[in-house]
Amino acid sequence: MTNEILTVKDLCKEYVTKSERLLVLKGLSLSVKKGERVCIIGESGNGKSTLLNILGGIDAATSGSVLAGGRELTSMSQDELTEYRAKFVGLVFQFHYLLKDFTALENIFLPAYMAGVPKAAALEKAKKLLDDIGLSDRAGHLPSELSGGERQRVAVARALVNDPELLLADEPTGNLDPANSAMIGDLLFDISGRYQKTLLLVTHDMSLAKKGSSLYELKDGVLQKK
C-alpha cells in the first residue's frame, strides 16, 4: 500500500489568447508522501501559483493527471471539487482573504459551519485553533483591527479548521515584513507537524524553503529536485 498523498504526472497548463499560446507548466511530475513538508521555489511568473491552484481544485489542468488521496482530481465534477476544496485541502494564500465584517473567531468558524459541522462543535474547533496560533485574546477583533502577521495567522487557522489532509501554502509570507515572515514560516511548519498534515509550500524565500523535507525548483514550467 502506497503512502503517497499526492501524485502528479505529466501536468501541462496552457493559456491561449488571440495572439499567443502560453505553456506555463510543461509535463510536470511530482510525488508527495503523507506527512512530508515539500517546498517549491522559483521566480515570479514560472507557474508556482498556477500549480497550487490546480492542486487546490481552483484551476483545471490542460492535460495530465493529479491523484490526491487516491482520487483523480482532473475527472471530478464541480460538486466533488467543492467538497475536495472544503475538506481535503486547506489553502493559505499570500493575501489573507479574511471576511472584513467578521471577527477572527468567526472567520475560522465559518468554513467548518458551512461544511456541515454543528455550530457548537465548529465554534469549539475555531476556539482551539485560535488558541493554538496564540490569538485567543484577539478572538473578537475584525481583520482591520489585526496586524498583517495576525491576519495571516488567522488564515492559517482557517485553513486547518476542516481537518484537511493536505495543506497548500502559496507565498504565505510574501506580503509580510521579515519578522512576521519568519513567524508565519515557523507557525506553518510547527502546526503542520503538530496536526500531522502534509504541507506543500510555494515560496521565493530560500530560508523558509530550506525548512522543508524536500525542495524543488520550478523553472520554465519544469520541476527539478534540489
mmCIF file with all atom_site columns, C-alpha atoms in Angstrom:
data_model
loop_
_atom_site.group_PDB
_atom_site.id
_atom_site.type_symbol
_atom_site.label_atom_id
_atom_site.label_alt_id
_atom_site.label_comp_id
_atom_site.label_asym_id
_atom_site.label_entity_id
_atom_site.label_seq_id
_atom_site.pdbx_PDB_ins_code
_atom_site.Cartn_x
_atom_site.Cartn_y
_atom_site.Cartn_z
_atom_site.occupancy
_atom_site.B_iso_or_equiv
_atom_site.pdbx_formal_charge
_atom_site.auth_seq_id
_atom_site.auth_comp_id
_atom_site.auth_asym_id
_atom_site.auth_atom_id
_atom_site.pdbx_PDB_model_num
ATOM 1   C CA . MET A 1 1   ? 0.000   0.000  0.000   1.00 0.00 ? 1   MET A CA 1
ATOM 2   C CA . THR A 1 2   ? 1.416   3.364  -1.025  1.00 0.00 ? 2   THR A CA 1
ATOM 3   C CA . ASN A 1 3   ? 1.684   6.239  1.424   1.00 0.00 ? 3   ASN A CA 1
ATOM 4   C CA . GLU A 1 4   ? 1.650   8.877  -1.299  1.00 0.00 ? 4   GLU A CA 1
ATOM 5   C CA . ILE A 1 5   ? -0.986  11.508 -0.680  1.00 0.00 ? 5   ILE A CA 1
ATOM 6   C CA . LEU A 1 6   ? -0.379  13.357 -3.945  1.00 0.00 ? 6   LEU A CA 1
ATOM 7   C CA . THR A 1 7   ? 0.844   12.104 -7.315  1.00 0.00 ? 7   THR A CA 1
ATOM 8   C CA . VAL A 1 8   ? 1.145   14.470 -10.268 1.00 0.00 ? 8   VAL A CA 1
ATOM 9   C CA . LYS A 1 9   ? 2.030   13.101 -13.710 1.00 0.00 ? 9   LYS A CA 1
ATOM 10  C CA . ASP A 1 10  ? 2.792   14.947 -16.950 1.00 0.00 ? 10  ASP A CA 1
ATOM 11  C CA . LEU A 1 11  ? 0.859   18.029 -15.866 1.00 0.00 ? 11  LEU A CA 1
ATOM 12  C CA . CYS A 1 12  ? 0.508   20.727 -18.516 1.00 0.00 ? 12  CYS A CA 1
ATOM 13  C CA . LYS A 1 13  ? -1.219  24.084 -18.324 1.00 0.00 ? 13  LYS A CA 1
ATOM 14  C CA . GLU A 1 14  ? -1.654  26.250 -21.382 1.00 0.00 ? 14  GLU A CA 1
ATOM 15  C CA . TYR A 1 15  ? -3.238  29.670 -21.693 1.00 0.00 ? 15  TYR A CA 1
ATOM 16  C CA . VAL A 1 16  ? -4.473  30.683 -25.130 1.00 0.00 ? 16  VAL A CA 1
ATOM 17  C CA . THR A 1 17  ? -5.102  34.284 -26.159 1.00 0.00 ? 17  THR A CA 1
ATOM 18  C CA . LYS A 1 18  ? -5.904  35.764 -29.545 1.00 0.00 ? 18  LYS A CA 1
ATOM 19  C CA . SER A 1 19  ? -2.237  36.482 -30.174 1.00 0.00 ? 19  SER A CA 1
ATOM 20  C CA . GLU A 1 20  ? -0.360  33.623 -28.480 1.00 0.00 ? 20  GLU A CA 1
ATOM 21  C CA . ARG A 1 21  ? -0.323  30.262 -26.736 1.00 0.00 ? 21  ARG A CA 1
ATOM 22  C CA . LEU A 1 22  ? 1.487   30.290 -23.407 1.00 0.00 ? 22  LEU A CA 1
ATOM 23  C CA . LEU A 1 23  ? 2.595   26.967 -21.934 1.00 0.00 ? 23  LEU A CA 1
ATOM 24  C CA . VAL A 1 24  ? 3.062   27.616 -18.200 1.00 0.00 ? 24  VAL A CA 1
ATOM 25  C CA . LEU A 1 25  ? 3.513   24.035 -16.937 1.00 0.00 ? 25  LEU A CA 1
ATOM 26  C CA . LYS A 1 26  ? 5.335   21.612 -19.226 1.00 0.00 ? 26  LYS A CA 1
ATOM 27  C CA . GLY A 1 27  ? 4.793   17.958 -18.347 1.00 0.00 ? 27  GLY A CA 1
ATOM 28  C CA . LEU A 1 28  ? 5.377   18.462 -14.639 1.00 0.00 ? 28  LEU A CA 1
ATOM 29  C CA . SER A 1 29  ? 5.508   15.419 -12.312 1.00 0.00 ? 29  SER A CA 1
ATOM 30  C CA . LEU A 1 30  ? 5.650   15.277 -8.512  1.00 0.00 ? 30  LEU A CA 1
ATOM 31  C CA . SER A 1 31  ? 5.097   12.711 -5.786  1.00 0.00 ? 31  SER A CA 1
ATOM 32  C CA . VAL A 1 32  ? 4.372   13.702 -2.179  1.00 0.00 ? 32  VAL A CA 1
ATOM 33  C CA . LYS A 1 33  ? 4.225   11.249 0.721   1.00 0.00 ? 33  LYS A CA 1
ATOM 34  C CA . LYS A 1 34  ? 1.834   11.621 3.633   1.00 0.00 ? 34  LYS A CA 1
ATOM 35  C CA . GLY A 1 35  ? 3.378   13.818 6.325   1.00 0.00 ? 35  GLY A CA 1
ATOM 36  C CA . GLU A 1 36  ? 6.032   15.327 4.042   1.00 0.00 ? 36  GLU A CA 1
ATOM 37  C CA . ARG A 1 37  ? 6.811   19.037 4.045   1.00 0.00 ? 37  ARG A CA 1
ATOM 38  C CA . VAL A 1 38  ? 7.591   19.879 0.425   1.00 0.00 ? 38  VAL A CA 1
ATOM 39  C CA . CYS A 1 39  ? 8.819   23.329 -0.628  1.00 0.00 ? 39  CYS A CA 1
ATOM 40  C CA . ILE A 1 40  ? 8.868   24.697 -4.161  1.00 0.00 ? 40  ILE A CA 1
ATOM 41  C CA . ILE A 1 41  ? 10.903  27.765 -5.088  1.00 0.00 ? 41  ILE A CA 1
ATOM 42  C CA . GLY A 1 42  ? 11.034  29.706 -8.325  1.00 0.00 ? 42  GLY A CA 1
ATOM 43  C CA . GLU A 1 43  ? 10.979  33.172 -9.816  1.00 0.00 ? 43  GLU A CA 1
ATOM 44  C CA . SER A 1 44  ? 7.709   35.027 -10.281 1.00 0.00 ? 44  SER A CA 1
ATOM 45  C CA . GLY A 1 45  ? 5.858   34.023 -13.435 1.00 0.00 ? 45  GLY A CA 1
ATOM 46  C CA . ASN A 1 46  ? 7.255   30.483 -13.525 1.00 0.00 ? 46  ASN A CA 1
ATOM 47  C CA . GLY A 1 47  ? 3.916   28.824 -12.720 1.00 0.00 ? 47  GLY A CA 1
ATOM 48  C CA . LYS A 1 48  ? 4.128   28.228 -8.945  1.00 0.00 ? 48  LYS A CA 1
ATOM 49  C CA . SER A 1 49  ? 0.715   29.730 -8.179  1.00 0.00 ? 49  SER A CA 1
ATOM 50  C CA . THR A 1 50  ? -0.778  28.037 -11.243 1.00 0.00 ? 50  THR A CA 1
ATOM 51  C CA . LEU A 1 51  ? 0.432   24.680 -9.946  1.00 0.00 ? 51  LEU A CA 1
ATOM 52  C CA . LEU A 1 52  ? -1.022  25.247 -6.472  1.00 0.00 ? 52  LEU A CA 1
ATOM 53  C CA . ASN A 1 53  ? -4.326  26.447 -7.923  1.00 0.00 ? 53  ASN A CA 1
ATOM 54  C CA . ILE A 1 54  ? -4.590  23.201 -9.894  1.00 0.00 ? 54  ILE A CA 1
ATOM 55  C CA . LEU A 1 55  ? -3.680  21.075 -6.867  1.00 0.00 ? 55  LEU A CA 1
ATOM 56  C CA . GLY A 1 56  ? -6.211  23.032 -4.811  1.00 0.00 ? 56  GLY A CA 1
ATOM 57  C CA . GLY A 1 57  ? -9.009  22.377 -7.277  1.00 0.00 ? 57  GLY A CA 1
ATOM 58  C CA . ILE A 1 58  ? -9.318  26.080 -8.127  1.00 0.00 ? 58  ILE A CA 1
ATOM 59  C CA . ASP A 1 59  ? -7.974  25.834 -11.690 1.00 0.00 ? 59  ASP A CA 1
ATOM 60  C CA . ALA A 1 60  ? -8.016  22.979 -14.209 1.00 0.00 ? 60  ALA A CA 1
ATOM 61  C CA . ALA A 1 61  ? -5.012  21.469 -15.970 1.00 0.00 ? 61  ALA A CA 1
ATOM 62  C CA . THR A 1 62  ? -4.845  21.369 -19.763 1.00 0.00 ? 62  THR A CA 1
ATOM 63  C CA . SER A 1 63  ? -3.618  17.779 -19.605 1.00 0.00 ? 63  SER A CA 1
ATOM 64  C CA . GLY A 1 64  ? -2.005  15.311 -17.226 1.00 0.00 ? 64  GLY A CA 1
ATOM 65  C CA . SER A 1 65  ? -3.057  13.588 -14.033 1.00 0.00 ? 65  SER A CA 1
ATOM 66  C CA . VAL A 1 66  ? -3.449  14.676 -10.395 1.00 0.00 ? 66  VAL A CA 1
ATOM 67  C CA . LEU A 1 67  ? -4.149  11.890 -7.918  1.00 0.00 ? 67  LEU A CA 1
ATOM 68  C CA . ALA A 1 68  ? -4.985  13.351 -4.492  1.00 0.00 ? 68  ALA A CA 1
ATOM 69  C CA . GLY A 1 69  ? -5.837  10.988 -1.663  1.00 0.00 ? 69  GLY A CA 1
ATOM 70  C CA . GLY A 1 70  ? -6.395  8.230  -4.192  1.00 0.00 ? 70  GLY A CA 1
ATOM 71  C CA . ARG A 1 71  ? -8.884  10.273 -6.236  1.00 0.00 ? 71  ARG A CA 1
ATOM 72  C CA . GLU A 1 72  ? -8.319  11.669 -9.714  1.00 0.00 ? 72  GLU A CA 1
ATOM 73  C CA . LEU A 1 73  ? -8.753  15.418 -9.446  1.00 0.00 ? 73  LEU A CA 1
ATOM 74  C CA . THR A 1 74  ? -8.987  16.030 -13.174 1.00 0.00 ? 74  THR A CA 1
ATOM 75  C CA . SER A 1 75  ? -12.141 13.923 -13.525 1.00 0.00 ? 75  SER A CA 1
ATOM 76  C CA . MET A 1 76  ? -14.059 15.311 -10.528 1.00 0.00 ? 76  MET A CA 1
ATOM 77  C CA . SER A 1 77  ? -17.423 17.030 -11.028 1.00 0.00 ? 77  SER A CA 1
ATOM 78  C CA . GLN A 1 78  ? -17.918 20.594 -9.767  1.00 0.00 ? 78  GLN A CA 1
ATOM 79  C CA . ASP A 1 79  ? -19.723 19.284 -6.678  1.00 0.00 ? 79  ASP A CA 1
ATOM 80  C CA . GLU A 1 80  ? -16.877 16.863 -5.973  1.00 0.00 ? 80  GLU A CA 1
ATOM 81  C CA . LEU A 1 81  ? -14.330 19.663 -6.412  1.00 0.00 ? 81  LEU A CA 1
ATOM 82  C CA . THR A 1 82  ? -16.274 21.842 -3.969  1.00 0.00 ? 82  THR A CA 1
ATOM 83  C CA . GLU A 1 83  ? -16.171 19.055 -1.373  1.00 0.00 ? 83  GLU A CA 1
ATOM 84  C CA . TYR A 1 84  ? -12.466 18.455 -2.112  1.00 0.00 ? 84  TYR A CA 1
ATOM 85  C CA . ARG A 1 85  ? -11.680 22.140 -1.512  1.00 0.00 ? 85  ARG A CA 1
ATOM 86  C CA . ALA A 1 86  ? -13.758 22.188 1.666   1.00 0.00 ? 86  ALA A CA 1
ATOM 87  C CA . LYS A 1 87  ? -12.471 19.013 3.288   1.00 0.00 ? 87  LYS A CA 1
ATOM 88  C CA . PHE A 1 88  ? -9.342  17.509 1.702   1.00 0.00 ? 88  PHE A CA 1
ATOM 89  C CA . VAL A 1 89  ? -7.191  20.613 1.206   1.00 0.00 ? 89  VAL A CA 1
ATOM 90  C CA . GLY A 1 90  ? -6.509  23.668 3.337   1.00 0.00 ? 90  GLY A CA 1
ATOM 91  C CA . LEU A 1 91  ? -5.395  26.742 1.424   1.00 0.00 ? 91  LEU A CA 1
ATOM 92  C CA . VAL A 1 92  ? -3.196  29.601 2.630   1.00 0.00 ? 92  VAL A CA 1
ATOM 93  C CA . PHE A 1 93  ? -2.540  32.421 0.170   1.00 0.00 ? 93  PHE A CA 1
ATOM 94  C CA . GLN A 1 94  ? -0.180  35.407 0.046   1.00 0.00 ? 94  GLN A CA 1
ATOM 95  C CA . PHE A 1 95  ? -3.142  37.642 0.926   1.00 0.00 ? 95  PHE A CA 1
ATOM 96  C CA . HIS A 1 96  ? -5.255  36.507 3.865   1.00 0.00 ? 96  HIS A CA 1
ATOM 97  C CA . TYR A 1 97  ? -8.701  36.930 2.203   1.00 0.00 ? 97  TYR A CA 1
ATOM 98  C CA . LEU A 1 98  ? -10.404 37.194 5.588   1.00 0.00 ? 98  LEU A CA 1
ATOM 99  C CA . LEU A 1 99  ? -14.011 38.412 5.583   1.00 0.00 ? 99  LEU A CA 1
ATOM 100 C CA . LYS A 1 100 ? -13.735 42.027 6.713   1.00 0.00 ? 100 LYS A CA 1
ATOM 101 C CA . ASP A 1 101 ? -17.067 42.186 8.558   1.00 0.00 ? 101 ASP A CA 1
ATOM 102 C CA . PHE A 1 102 ? -16.411 39.060 10.638  1.00 0.00 ? 102 PHE A CA 1
ATOM 103 C CA . THR A 1 103 ? -14.202 38.624 13.694  1.00 0.00 ? 103 THR A CA 1
ATOM 104 C CA . ALA A 1 104 ? -11.088 36.463 13.810  1.00 0.00 ? 104 ALA A CA 1
ATOM 105 C CA . LEU A 1 105 ? -13.060 33.699 15.536  1.00 0.00 ? 105 LEU A CA 1
ATOM 106 C CA . GLU A 1 106 ? -15.921 33.923 13.026  1.00 0.00 ? 106 GLU A CA 1
ATOM 107 C CA . ASN A 1 107 ? -13.521 33.765 10.067  1.00 0.00 ? 107 ASN A CA 1
ATOM 108 C CA . ILE A 1 108 ? -12.159 30.460 11.381  1.00 0.00 ? 108 ILE A CA 1
ATOM 109 C CA . PHE A 1 109 ? -15.573 29.132 12.419  1.00 0.00 ? 109 PHE A CA 1
ATOM 110 C CA . LEU A 1 110 ? -17.466 29.800 9.174   1.00 0.00 ? 110 LEU A CA 1
ATOM 111 C CA . PRO A 1 111 ? -15.774 27.246 6.837   1.00 0.00 ? 111 PRO A CA 1
ATOM 112 C CA . ALA A 1 112 ? -16.482 24.449 9.339   1.00 0.00 ? 112 ALA A CA 1
ATOM 113 C CA . TYR A 1 113 ? -20.076 25.546 9.873   1.00 0.00 ? 113 TYR A CA 1
ATOM 114 C CA . MET A 1 114 ? -20.652 25.842 6.107   1.00 0.00 ? 114 MET A CA 1
ATOM 115 C CA . ALA A 1 115 ? -19.196 22.344 5.642   1.00 0.00 ? 115 ALA A CA 1
ATOM 116 C CA . GLY A 1 116 ? -21.921 20.937 7.889   1.00 0.00 ? 116 GLY A CA 1
ATOM 117 C CA . VAL A 1 117 ? -20.206 20.847 11.285  1.00 0.00 ? 117 VAL A CA 1
ATOM 118 C CA . PRO A 1 118 ? -22.771 21.614 14.057  1.00 0.00 ? 118 PRO A CA 1
ATOM 119 C CA . LYS A 1 119 ? -22.474 25.192 15.314  1.00 0.00 ? 119 LYS A CA 1
ATOM 120 C CA . ALA A 1 120 ? -21.252 24.344 18.831  1.00 0.00 ? 120 ALA A CA 1
ATOM 121 C CA . ALA A 1 121 ? -18.617 21.911 17.525  1.00 0.00 ? 121 ALA A CA 1
ATOM 122 C CA . ALA A 1 122 ? -17.466 24.359 14.823  1.00 0.00 ? 122 ALA A CA 1
ATOM 123 C CA . LEU A 1 123 ? -17.068 27.106 17.427  1.00 0.00 ? 123 LEU A CA 1
ATOM 124 C CA . GLU A 1 124 ? -15.108 24.777 19.695  1.00 0.00 ? 124 GLU A CA 1
ATOM 125 C CA . LYS A 1 125 ? -12.747 23.848 16.832  1.00 0.00 ? 125 LYS A CA 1
ATOM 126 C CA . ALA A 1 126 ? -12.279 27.524 15.938  1.00 0.00 ? 126 ALA A CA 1
ATOM 127 C CA . LYS A 1 127 ? -11.506 28.486 19.561  1.00 0.00 ? 127 LYS A CA 1
ATOM 128 C CA . LYS A 1 128 ? -8.983  25.641 19.869  1.00 0.00 ? 128 LYS A CA 1
ATOM 129 C CA . LEU A 1 129 ? -7.175  26.721 16.689  1.00 0.00 ? 129 LEU A CA 1
ATOM 130 C CA . LEU A 1 130 ? -7.210  30.367 17.759  1.00 0.00 ? 130 LEU A CA 1
ATOM 131 C CA . ASP A 1 131 ? -5.542  29.280 20.984  1.00 0.00 ? 131 ASP A CA 1
ATOM 132 C CA . ASP A 1 132 ? -3.013  27.164 19.051  1.00 0.00 ? 132 ASP A CA 1
ATOM 133 C CA . ILE A 1 133 ? -1.913  30.182 16.999  1.00 0.00 ? 133 ILE A CA 1
ATOM 134 C CA . GLY A 1 134 ? -1.677  32.332 20.131  1.00 0.00 ? 134 GLY A CA 1
ATOM 135 C CA . LEU A 1 135 ? -4.526  34.716 19.328  1.00 0.00 ? 135 LEU A CA 1
ATOM 136 C CA . SER A 1 136 ? -7.250  33.821 21.839  1.00 0.00 ? 136 SER A CA 1
ATOM 137 C CA . ASP A 1 137 ? -7.136  37.387 23.102  1.00 0.00 ? 137 ASP A CA 1
ATOM 138 C CA . ARG A 1 138 ? -7.927  38.682 19.595  1.00 0.00 ? 138 ARG A CA 1
ATOM 139 C CA . ALA A 1 139 ? -10.991 36.474 19.010  1.00 0.00 ? 139 ALA A CA 1
ATOM 140 C CA . GLY A 1 140 ? -13.430 39.378 18.821  1.00 0.00 ? 140 GLY A CA 1
ATOM 141 C CA . HIS A 1 141 ? -11.275 41.618 16.619  1.00 0.00 ? 141 HIS A CA 1
ATOM 142 C CA . LEU A 1 142 ? -12.086 42.357 12.987  1.00 0.00 ? 142 LEU A CA 1
ATOM 143 C CA . PRO A 1 143 ? -9.338  41.872 10.356  1.00 0.00 ? 143 PRO A CA 1
ATOM 144 C CA . SER A 1 144 ? -8.885  45.666 10.201  1.00 0.00 ? 144 SER A CA 1
ATOM 145 C CA . GLU A 1 145 ? -8.013  45.591 13.916  1.00 0.00 ? 145 GLU A CA 1
ATOM 146 C CA . LEU A 1 146 ? -5.322  42.940 13.470  1.00 0.00 ? 146 LEU A CA 1
ATOM 147 C CA . SER A 1 147 ? -1.726  43.325 12.286  1.00 0.00 ? 147 SER A CA 1
ATOM 148 C CA . GLY A 1 148 ? -0.604  41.756 8.991   1.00 0.00 ? 148 GLY A CA 1
ATOM 149 C CA . GLY A 1 149 ? 1.057   38.880 10.822  1.00 0.00 ? 149 GLY A CA 1
ATOM 150 C CA . GLU A 1 150 ? -2.030  38.297 12.973  1.00 0.00 ? 150 GLU A CA 1
ATOM 151 C CA . ARG A 1 151 ? -4.298  38.233 9.930   1.00 0.00 ? 151 ARG A CA 1
ATOM 152 C CA . GLN A 1 152 ? -2.087  35.629 8.280   1.00 0.00 ? 152 GLN A CA 1
ATOM 153 C CA . ARG A 1 153 ? -2.082  33.525 11.460  1.00 0.00 ? 153 ARG A CA 1
ATOM 154 C CA . VAL A 1 154 ? -5.894  33.568 11.401  1.00 0.00 ? 154 VAL A CA 1
ATOM 155 C CA . ALA A 1 155 ? -5.742  32.494 7.732   1.00 0.00 ? 155 ALA A CA 1
ATOM 156 C CA . VAL A 1 156 ? -3.555  29.513 8.717   1.00 0.00 ? 156 VAL A CA 1
ATOM 157 C CA . ALA A 1 157 ? -6.043  28.505 11.432  1.00 0.00 ? 157 ALA A CA 1
ATOM 158 C CA . ARG A 1 158 ? -8.938  28.860 8.977   1.00 0.00 ? 158 ARG A CA 1
ATOM 159 C CA . ALA A 1 159 ? -7.157  26.537 6.543   1.00 0.00 ? 159 ALA A CA 1
ATOM 160 C CA . LEU A 1 160 ? -6.953  23.881 9.272   1.00 0.00 ? 160 LEU A CA 1
ATOM 161 C CA . VAL A 1 161 ? -10.489 24.082 10.682  1.00 0.00 ? 161 VAL A CA 1
ATOM 162 C CA . ASN A 1 162 ? -11.932 21.311 8.498   1.00 0.00 ? 162 ASN A CA 1
ATOM 163 C CA . ASP A 1 163 ? -9.037  18.980 9.335   1.00 0.00 ? 163 ASP A CA 1
ATOM 164 C CA . PRO A 1 164 ? -7.660  18.731 5.767   1.00 0.00 ? 164 PRO A CA 1
ATOM 165 C CA . GLU A 1 165 ? -5.146  16.075 4.828   1.00 0.00 ? 165 GLU A CA 1
ATOM 166 C CA . LEU A 1 166 ? -3.135  18.421 2.624   1.00 0.00 ? 166 LEU A CA 1
ATOM 167 C CA . LEU A 1 167 ? -2.121  21.999 3.441   1.00 0.00 ? 167 LEU A CA 1
ATOM 168 C CA . LEU A 1 168 ? -1.243  24.155 0.416   1.00 0.00 ? 168 LEU A CA 1
ATOM 169 C CA . ALA A 1 169 ? 0.518   27.471 1.065   1.00 0.00 ? 169 ALA A CA 1
ATOM 170 C CA . ASP A 1 170 ? 1.125   29.901 -1.800  1.00 0.00 ? 170 ASP A CA 1
ATOM 171 C CA . GLU A 1 171 ? 3.747   32.541 -0.889  1.00 0.00 ? 171 GLU A CA 1
ATOM 172 C CA . PRO A 1 172 ? 2.252   32.785 2.639   1.00 0.00 ? 172 PRO A CA 1
ATOM 173 C CA . THR A 1 173 ? 4.960   35.225 3.779   1.00 0.00 ? 173 THR A CA 1
ATOM 174 C CA . GLY A 1 174 ? 5.229   37.220 0.548   1.00 0.00 ? 174 GLY A CA 1
ATOM 175 C CA . ASN A 1 175 ? 3.235   40.186 1.877   1.00 0.00 ? 175 ASN A CA 1
ATOM 176 C CA . LEU A 1 176 ? 4.915   40.409 5.291   1.00 0.00 ? 176 LEU A CA 1
ATOM 177 C CA . ASP A 1 177 ? 7.948   42.087 6.827   1.00 0.00 ? 177 ASP A CA 1
ATOM 178 C CA . PRO A 1 178 ? 10.957  39.876 7.735   1.00 0.00 ? 178 PRO A CA 1
ATOM 179 C CA . ALA A 1 179 ? 9.970   39.367 11.388  1.00 0.00 ? 179 ALA A CA 1
ATOM 180 C CA . ASN A 1 180 ? 6.397   38.341 10.555  1.00 0.00 ? 180 ASN A CA 1
ATOM 181 C CA . SER A 1 181 ? 7.630   36.236 7.624   1.00 0.00 ? 181 SER A CA 1
ATOM 182 C CA . ALA A 1 182 ? 9.828   34.203 9.955   1.00 0.00 ? 182 ALA A CA 1
ATOM 183 C CA . MET A 1 183 ? 6.983   33.849 12.468  1.00 0.00 ? 183 MET A CA 1
ATOM 184 C CA . ILE A 1 184 ? 4.457   32.641 9.872   1.00 0.00 ? 184 ILE A CA 1
ATOM 185 C CA . GLY A 1 185 ? 7.017   30.250 8.371   1.00 0.00 ? 185 GLY A CA 1
ATOM 186 C CA . ASP A 1 186 ? 7.728   28.762 11.795  1.00 0.00 ? 186 ASP A CA 1
ATOM 187 C CA . LEU A 1 187 ? 3.992   28.528 12.515  1.00 0.00 ? 187 LEU A CA 1
ATOM 188 C CA . LEU A 1 188 ? 3.279   26.625 9.289   1.00 0.00 ? 188 LEU A CA 1
ATOM 189 C CA . PHE A 1 189 ? 5.958   24.026 9.923   1.00 0.00 ? 189 PHE A CA 1
ATOM 190 C CA . ASP A 1 190 ? 5.120   23.741 13.621  1.00 0.00 ? 190 ASP A CA 1
ATOM 191 C CA . ILE A 1 191 ? 1.374   23.432 13.191  1.00 0.00 ? 191 ILE A CA 1
ATOM 192 C CA . SER A 1 192 ? 1.565   21.059 10.218  1.00 0.00 ? 192 SER A CA 1
ATOM 193 C CA . GLY A 1 193 ? 3.752   18.809 12.356  1.00 0.00 ? 193 GLY A CA 1
ATOM 194 C CA . ARG A 1 194 ? 1.507   19.135 15.416  1.00 0.00 ? 194 ARG A CA 1
ATOM 195 C CA . TYR A 1 195 ? -1.616  18.302 13.413  1.00 0.00 ? 195 TYR A CA 1
ATOM 196 C CA . GLN A 1 196 ? 0.227   15.733 11.253  1.00 0.00 ? 196 GLN A CA 1
ATOM 197 C CA . LYS A 1 197 ? -0.593  17.478 7.982   1.00 0.00 ? 197 LYS A CA 1
ATOM 198 C CA . THR A 1 198 ? 1.184   17.128 4.676   1.00 0.00 ? 198 THR A CA 1
ATOM 199 C CA . LEU A 1 199 ? 2.474   20.564 3.657   1.00 0.00 ? 199 LEU A CA 1
ATOM 200 C CA . LEU A 1 200 ? 3.186   21.800 0.150   1.00 0.00 ? 200 LEU A CA 1
ATOM 201 C CA . LEU A 1 201 ? 4.607   25.310 0.305   1.00 0.00 ? 201 LEU A CA 1
ATOM 202 C CA . VAL A 1 202 ? 5.474   27.614 -2.579  1.00 0.00 ? 202 VAL A CA 1
ATOM 203 C CA . THR A 1 203 ? 7.857   30.457 -1.775  1.00 0.00 ? 203 THR A CA 1
ATOM 204 C CA . HIS A 1 204 ? 10.635  32.643 -3.133  1.00 0.00 ? 204 HIS A CA 1
ATOM 205 C CA . ASP A 1 205 ? 12.172  32.789 0.359   1.00 0.00 ? 205 ASP A CA 1
ATOM 206 C CA . MET A 1 206 ? 15.070  30.322 0.409   1.00 0.00 ? 206 MET A CA 1
ATOM 207 C CA . SER A 1 207 ? 15.471  30.463 4.205   1.00 0.00 ? 207 SER A CA 1
ATOM 208 C CA . LEU A 1 208 ? 11.879  29.284 4.533   1.00 0.00 ? 208 LEU A CA 1
ATOM 209 C CA . ALA A 1 209 ? 12.175  26.718 1.748   1.00 0.00 ? 209 ALA A CA 1
ATOM 210 C CA . LYS A 1 210 ? 15.179  25.055 3.423   1.00 0.00 ? 210 LYS A CA 1
ATOM 211 C CA . LYS A 1 211 ? 12.969  24.059 6.373   1.00 0.00 ? 211 LYS A CA 1
ATOM 212 C CA . GLY A 1 212 ? 11.121  21.509 4.234   1.00 0.00 ? 212 GLY A CA 1
ATOM 213 C CA . SER A 1 213 ? 11.865  17.812 3.986   1.00 0.00 ? 213 SER A CA 1
ATOM 214 C CA . SER A 1 214 ? 12.070  18.107 0.175   1.00 0.00 ? 214 SER A CA 1
ATOM 215 C CA . LEU A 1 215 ? 12.989  21.070 -2.017  1.00 0.00 ? 215 LEU A CA 1
ATOM 216 C CA . TYR A 1 216 ? 12.143  21.620 -5.682  1.00 0.00 ? 216 TYR A CA 1
ATOM 217 C CA . GLU A 1 217 ? 12.646  24.454 -8.128  1.00 0.00 ? 217 GLU A CA 1
ATOM 218 C CA . LEU A 1 218 ? 10.038  25.327 -10.731 1.00 0.00 ? 218 LEU A CA 1
ATOM 219 C CA . LYS A 1 219 ? 11.788  26.867 -13.718 1.00 0.00 ? 219 LYS A CA 1
ATOM 220 C CA . ASP A 1 220 ? 10.397  27.380 -17.219 1.00 0.00 ? 220 ASP A CA 1
ATOM 221 C CA . GLY A 1 221 ? 7.408   25.188 -16.377 1.00 0.00 ? 221 GLY A CA 1
ATOM 222 C CA . VAL A 1 222 ? 9.532   22.211 -15.276 1.00 0.00 ? 222 VAL A CA 1
ATOM 223 C CA . LEU A 1 223 ? 10.037  20.939 -11.734 1.00 0.00 ? 223 LEU A CA 1
ATOM 224 C CA . GLN A 1 224 ? 13.537  19.933 -10.631 1.00 0.00 ? 224 GLN A CA 1
ATOM 225 C CA . LYS A 1 225 ? 14.626  18.396 -7.319  1.00 0.00 ? 225 LYS A CA 1
ATOM 226 C CA . LYS A 1 226 ? 17.231  20.477 -5.496  1.00 0.00 ? 226 LYS A CA 1
#
